[in-house]
Amino acid sequence: MYNELVMDHMLNPRNVGELADADGAGEARSASCGDVMKLYLAIDDGVITDVRFQTYGCGAAIASSSIATELIRGKTLDEAWYLSTHDVVNALGGLPEAKEHCSVLAEDAIRAAINDYLARNGLPARETAAGTCSDCCRHDDGSCPGPEKR
Amino acid sequence: MYNELVMDHMLNPRNVGELADADGAGEARSASCGDVMKLYLAIDDGVITDVRFQTYGCGAAIASSSIATELIRGKTLDEAWYLSTHDVVNALGGLPEAKEHCSVLAEDAIRAAINDYLARNGLPARETAAGTCSDCCRHDDGSCPGPEKR
Amino acid sequence: MRAENERPVYMDHAATTPVRPEVFAAMVPYFSRFFGNPSSLYTFARESREAVEEARGRVAAAIGAEPAEIYFTAGGTESDNWAIKGASAAHRRGGGHIITSSVEHHAVLHTCQHLERQGFSVTYLPVDGYGRVDPGAVADAITDRTCLISVMSANNEIGTVQPVAELGKIAREHAIPFHTDAVQAIGSVPVDVDVMNVDLLSLSAHKFYGPKGIGALYIRNGTEIENLIHGGAQERKMRAGTENLPGIIGLGKAIELAAADIEGYTRRIGGMRDRLLAGILDAVPDVALNGHPEMRLANNLNISFRYVEGEAILLLLDAHGICVSTGSACSSGSGEMSHVLTAIGLAPEMARGAVRLTLGDANTDDDIDYVLDVLPRVIERLRSISPLAPPCGDREGT
Amino acid sequence: MRAENERPVYMDHAATTPVRPEVFAAMVPYFSRFFGNPSSLYTFARESREAVEEARGRVAAAIGAEPAEIYFTAGGTESDNWAIKGASAAHRRGGGHIITSSVEHHAVLHTCQHLERQGFSVTYLPVDGYGRVDPGAVADAITDRTCLISVMSANNEIGTVQPVAELGKIAREHAIPFHTDAVQAIGSVPVDVDVMNVDLLSLSAHKFYGPKGIGALYIRNGTEIENLIHGGAQERKMRAGTENLPGIIGLGKAIELAAADIEGYTRRIGGMRDRLLAGILDAVPDVALNGHPEMRLANNLNISFRYVEGEAILLLLDAHGICVSTGSACSSGSGEMSHVLTAIGLAPEMARGAVRLTLGDANTDDDIDYVLDVLPRVIERLRSISPLAPPCGDREGT
Ligand SMILES: Cc1ncc(COP(=O)(O)O)c(C=O)c1O
Ligand SMILES: Cc1ncc(COP(=O)(O)O)c(C=O)c1O
């Protein structure tokens, strides 16, 4: 049911663990299925220089977490913030339809970790309220406008 | 679906044909399925000494006709009159349930031939009206009381 | 008479066919080796899953459909039940009205009668003397409550091919879902769901040298239909039950073979059939071919022998090792007269004297010769017992 | 890790089983040689007809029934659908009320939900922490509109065996037809329709080393039931459709073998199962066995691993060639939580960490050793990724 890339990230997840001296850390939980992801970021001059994660969840959740860490390493906070679940699913070469919602976890954890970093540095939190991609995708209505339209 | 005895009577029917100088002849038709049987009797001193038949109908009809001619040969008119469809079916070792009604034809033809004989000899016809075995069996309600109870 | 141990001369291919060796060979690995449940997630079951999808693709390709429009069932009967009950429930308007023909298989007719007991009304269209439905009659029968039209592609008793494409066009114009029972058509006439304008199509593997107990229902994308069998999420939640894996593989292989050689098959079988018919007409007086002279399945002969009864013919032929049927196999033994022969207006005595001979792979030219030797004698024999037949000398042609 | 080409260690026998060689051998002649339609009248079809009746006799003998009480279907799902829809329609009183349990297979539950949409009301009885229905609760749930009680013989996920005989007795006292889904029970526990007081019983061949796509419904003489599949006169006019001849033969052979060796089979399989359980409990902390410790099928283990998710375990085991399932195969991939584990009151995090290992003929003592080697490492691995698991040193037992 999963493609080879997903299976590879599932069986050999990249960047597993914690960062003792993380600059930002965030946790995301899926209300619907109980998946949990913790993300740790090392940030230098607005760029993510290192990243670790821990995930409790199905194969899709673990693989999404793993590839998301690869996608945001070396990226600016802005780029990372706008990493959508679509990007994650695309990078994995697709997920079964019933499993697409699992990739939302990574997006949520990234935003939580970035906001944690902002808070630690006395900066205002970014908005993750309704209307953002994260939300529309979580609601699975396929109406995500993409970052440029937001 | 038919047993071997039925098949034998079907494939090698006994007493097929006409009797040119029959003492009595009768025809029976099944209203429900269109089967037709003609029966020719040679009668000597109240005893059936020879018999021939022609039947249009399914395997069960032909086999019933054939065995019925065997059963009445050498019998008195009275015995032949009371030959029931049950006797015919039993003599054949049974018929499929859906086919049991086909044996009624023989009973009807025997009675018609006997009444024809009686008429030719100026004797009153016997009753074949409602209430006789022939009728109850034709109606397939399994309520035939057997000759002794009639 | 033939020796006891000789193989029978099988001329009942419309009842069922033997599984082709290539089909059986394709099925074998899926009983005990790649036996995994296609719904399971592990790699071992991938072989099953992929084989099922490959088979689905083959079925789709054979009838011009998309793989996602093919749903596997346990056979033609389940497909017919599902199409008719499921689509008429989903499209019901008001009381619900179904149009079908009076010559359908019992799988359609008895299902429609069941729905009548549930409050639907059903129009059973008459047919002409050849068994053809008049497209005009379908158009006239449509009401604003009509929720389904179901007319078979080809008849199982007399082989008559229906003007399905025309009927489908009318249904489409009225936006009414159109189902066809193509159980007898697959492999014998080209079947394409777009050309035929059908929304639902039933097929059954054992009629074209596939295994018994497996069939499919084609459901055009967008056609609403309720489930018939509820349970697990198999077949995209449309038909529950662990997939009949070897059956599905066998269906896929059989339909691929059947669809690939319709022309060669019908030429081969049709040639034998025509010779058989000519020989019978030549040798036996007082006979009539039932169904359409040309618009009929290449394998089908349905012939009425006046003065004799079909079952009796069947049994005498059987004694010579020849397998034929009277009417459809299903109603054999029930003693009822064929509803199809009644619908084409046959007089009872002709309907009762009808025998169906359906040719197929199992037959050879020798078989034709053999039947042409035996059948006339069997008819002659039965006529000699029959009180209806005129004495020999009086008969036409003798 | 094992070599790529090694056979998988198959521990998902509750999902499906391979066809036994003897069963396959019994089926083979009926595909292409004795392929006659059992409903046909000629001698050639007698072999088919007799083989079907012999198989019917074998099924009957295996469950203590009369041959005339056995009807062949396309599998457990169709049998469940037929029993529930057919009997509740025939026995409907007033609105119609059905009693079932909350741990039934989807073939029962989704059918009941369908009937709710048709106006029936359904009581889904709760179960205790082991998954057992309380007979007292059944008695309490009965109303004067109750037209059917349906409780499975043994659960497919957690293997819990129900007190069917007691339930059947209560049903009988109230003259309500009683159905049991014995799909998982056949071959693993003695099944006798009289001892169990059942009127309707579903079974499916592929769960006991028979072929997929064939099952049966036992209908006690005198139990009223409407048809599910309408059409031809097969199965004494109760279930239409050309008989799945090889499937029926396979079912007959498989059930004969299964019923003949329940004791030996369960001793063999149960012994391996017990060793596997002991080994897992020994090697892995924070686990719990789901279902009843004794009143469970001999082949079944359902274990919750805290802090990790079942599908992830399944995939990692699969990478080592071990085939297991999470919940029932049907709901795999749907992401929904098992209704059975929910019904026994498992906390979500334990329910999500559940894995089912079901043993069978395919397994050897080596397989047990192998799983006991791999599984603990897989769990350890996943826990090392999990944010929920306490750091290694803090864990119970390490
Ligand atoms: C035209 C037609 N429809 C439906 C069926 C039913 O198919 P099955 O017996 O495979 O269920 C048959 C054959 O029996 C048939 O000839
Ligand atoms: C308890 C139970 N009932 C019913 C079924 C359905 O049987 P089948 O898949 O053969 O239709 C299954 C298995 O899938 C089962 O385990």
Tab-separated table of C-alpha atoms in Angstrom, chain C residues 230, chain D residues 63 73 75-88 91 98-101 104-109 111-112 115 125 133 138 146-154 162-172 175-184 191 193 196-204 216-220 223-225:
chain	number	residue	atom	x	y	z
C	230	HIS	CA	-22.792	-5.372	3.283
D	63	ILE	CA	-21.831	-29.203	12.165
D	73	THR	CA	-23.136	-19.192	-0.711
D	75	GLY	CA	-18.687	-16.835	1.551
D	76	GLY	CA	-19.133	-15.772	5.132
D	77	THR	CA	-20.246	-12.283	4.213
D	78	GLU	CA	-23.049	-13.447	1.953
D	79	SER	CA	-24.133	-15.988	4.573
D	80	ASP	CA	-24.260	-13.276	7.240
D	81	ASN	CA	-26.164	-10.914	4.943
D	82	TRP	CA	-28.620	-13.613	3.976
D	83	ALA	CA	-29.209	-14.832	7.519
D	84	ILE	CA	-29.765	-11.369	8.925
D	85	LYS	CA	-31.684	-9.727	6.106
D	86	GLY	CA	-33.583	-12.860	5.168
D	87	ALA	CA	-34.634	-14.028	8.616
D	88	SER	CA	-35.429	-10.611	10.010
D	91	HIS	CA	-39.936	-12.871	11.032
D	98	ILE	CA	-32.667	-7.243	16.058
D	99	ILE	CA	-30.288	-8.087	18.883
D	100	THR	CA	-26.610	-8.491	18.140
D	101	SER	CA	-23.326	-7.742	19.856
D	104	GLU	CA	-19.528	-8.722	15.486
D	105	HIS	CA	-17.742	-8.780	12.157
D	106	HIS	CA	-18.595	-5.938	9.793
D	107	ALA	CA	-20.548	-8.434	7.680
D	108	VAL	CA	-23.029	-8.514	10.552
D	109	LEU	CA	-22.683	-4.968	11.856
D	111	THR	CA	-25.870	-5.391	7.574
D	112	CYS	CA	-27.619	-4.433	10.802
D	115	LEU	CA	-31.512	-2.639	8.273
D	125	LEU	CA	-25.098	-5.559	23.216
D	133	VAL	CA	-21.682	-11.129	25.780
D	138	VAL	CA	-29.624	-10.774	25.797
D	146	THR	CA	-37.510	-8.934	18.395
D	147	CYS	CA	-37.245	-10.947	15.170
D	148	LEU	CA	-33.638	-12.130	15.237
D	149	ILE	CA	-30.716	-12.584	17.602
D	150	SER	CA	-27.252	-12.833	16.057
D	151	VAL	CA	-24.107	-13.395	18.104
D	152	MET	CA	-20.854	-14.722	16.668
D	153	SER	CA	-19.333	-18.010	17.850
D	154	ALA	CA	-15.813	-16.634	18.129
D	162	GLN	CA	-19.055	-16.597	23.071
D	163	PRO	CA	-21.471	-18.602	25.238
D	164	VAL	CA	-23.478	-19.446	22.126
D	165	ALA	CA	-25.352	-22.445	23.540
D	166	GLU	CA	-26.681	-20.345	26.412
D	167	LEU	CA	-27.652	-17.513	24.106
D	168	GLY	CA	-29.369	-19.955	21.775
D	169	LYS	CA	-31.321	-21.423	24.655
D	170	ILE	CA	-32.669	-18.018	25.588
D	171	ALA	CA	-33.589	-17.307	21.979
D	172	ARG	CA	-35.370	-20.631	21.726
D	175	ALA	CA	-39.144	-18.527	19.925
D	176	ILE	CA	-36.828	-16.022	18.251
D	177	PRO	CA	-34.565	-17.280	15.467
D	178	PHE	CA	-30.918	-17.342	16.501
D	179	HIS	CA	-28.026	-16.834	14.095
D	180	THR	CA	-24.357	-17.332	14.803
D	181	ASP	CA	-21.435	-16.255	12.646
D	182	ALA	CA	-19.188	-19.298	13.044
D	183	VAL	CA	-16.724	-18.192	10.379
D	184	GLN	CA	-13.789	-18.170	12.819
D	191	VAL	CA	-19.549	-26.740	16.306
D	193	VAL	CA	-26.042	-26.739	15.665
D	196	MET	CA	-25.468	-24.613	20.231
D	197	ASN	CA	-29.219	-24.171	19.788
D	198	VAL	CA	-28.753	-22.211	16.592
D	199	ASP	CA	-31.221	-21.836	13.746
D	200	LEU	CA	-28.834	-20.149	11.328
D	201	LEU	CA	-25.067	-20.502	11.077
D	202	SER	CA	-22.584	-18.866	8.705
D	203	LEU	CA	-19.301	-20.395	7.624
D	204	SER	CA	-16.607	-19.595	5.050
D	216	ALA	CA	-22.519	-21.912	3.446
D	217	LEU	CA	-25.504	-20.945	5.485
D	218	TYR	CA	-27.090	-23.529	7.734
D	219	ILE	CA	-30.842	-22.974	7.960
D	220	ARG	CA	-32.614	-25.167	10.481
D	223	THR	CA	-36.803	-21.521	9.991
D	224	GLU	CA	-38.427	-18.970	7.735
D	225	ILE	CA	-36.100	-16.886	5.634
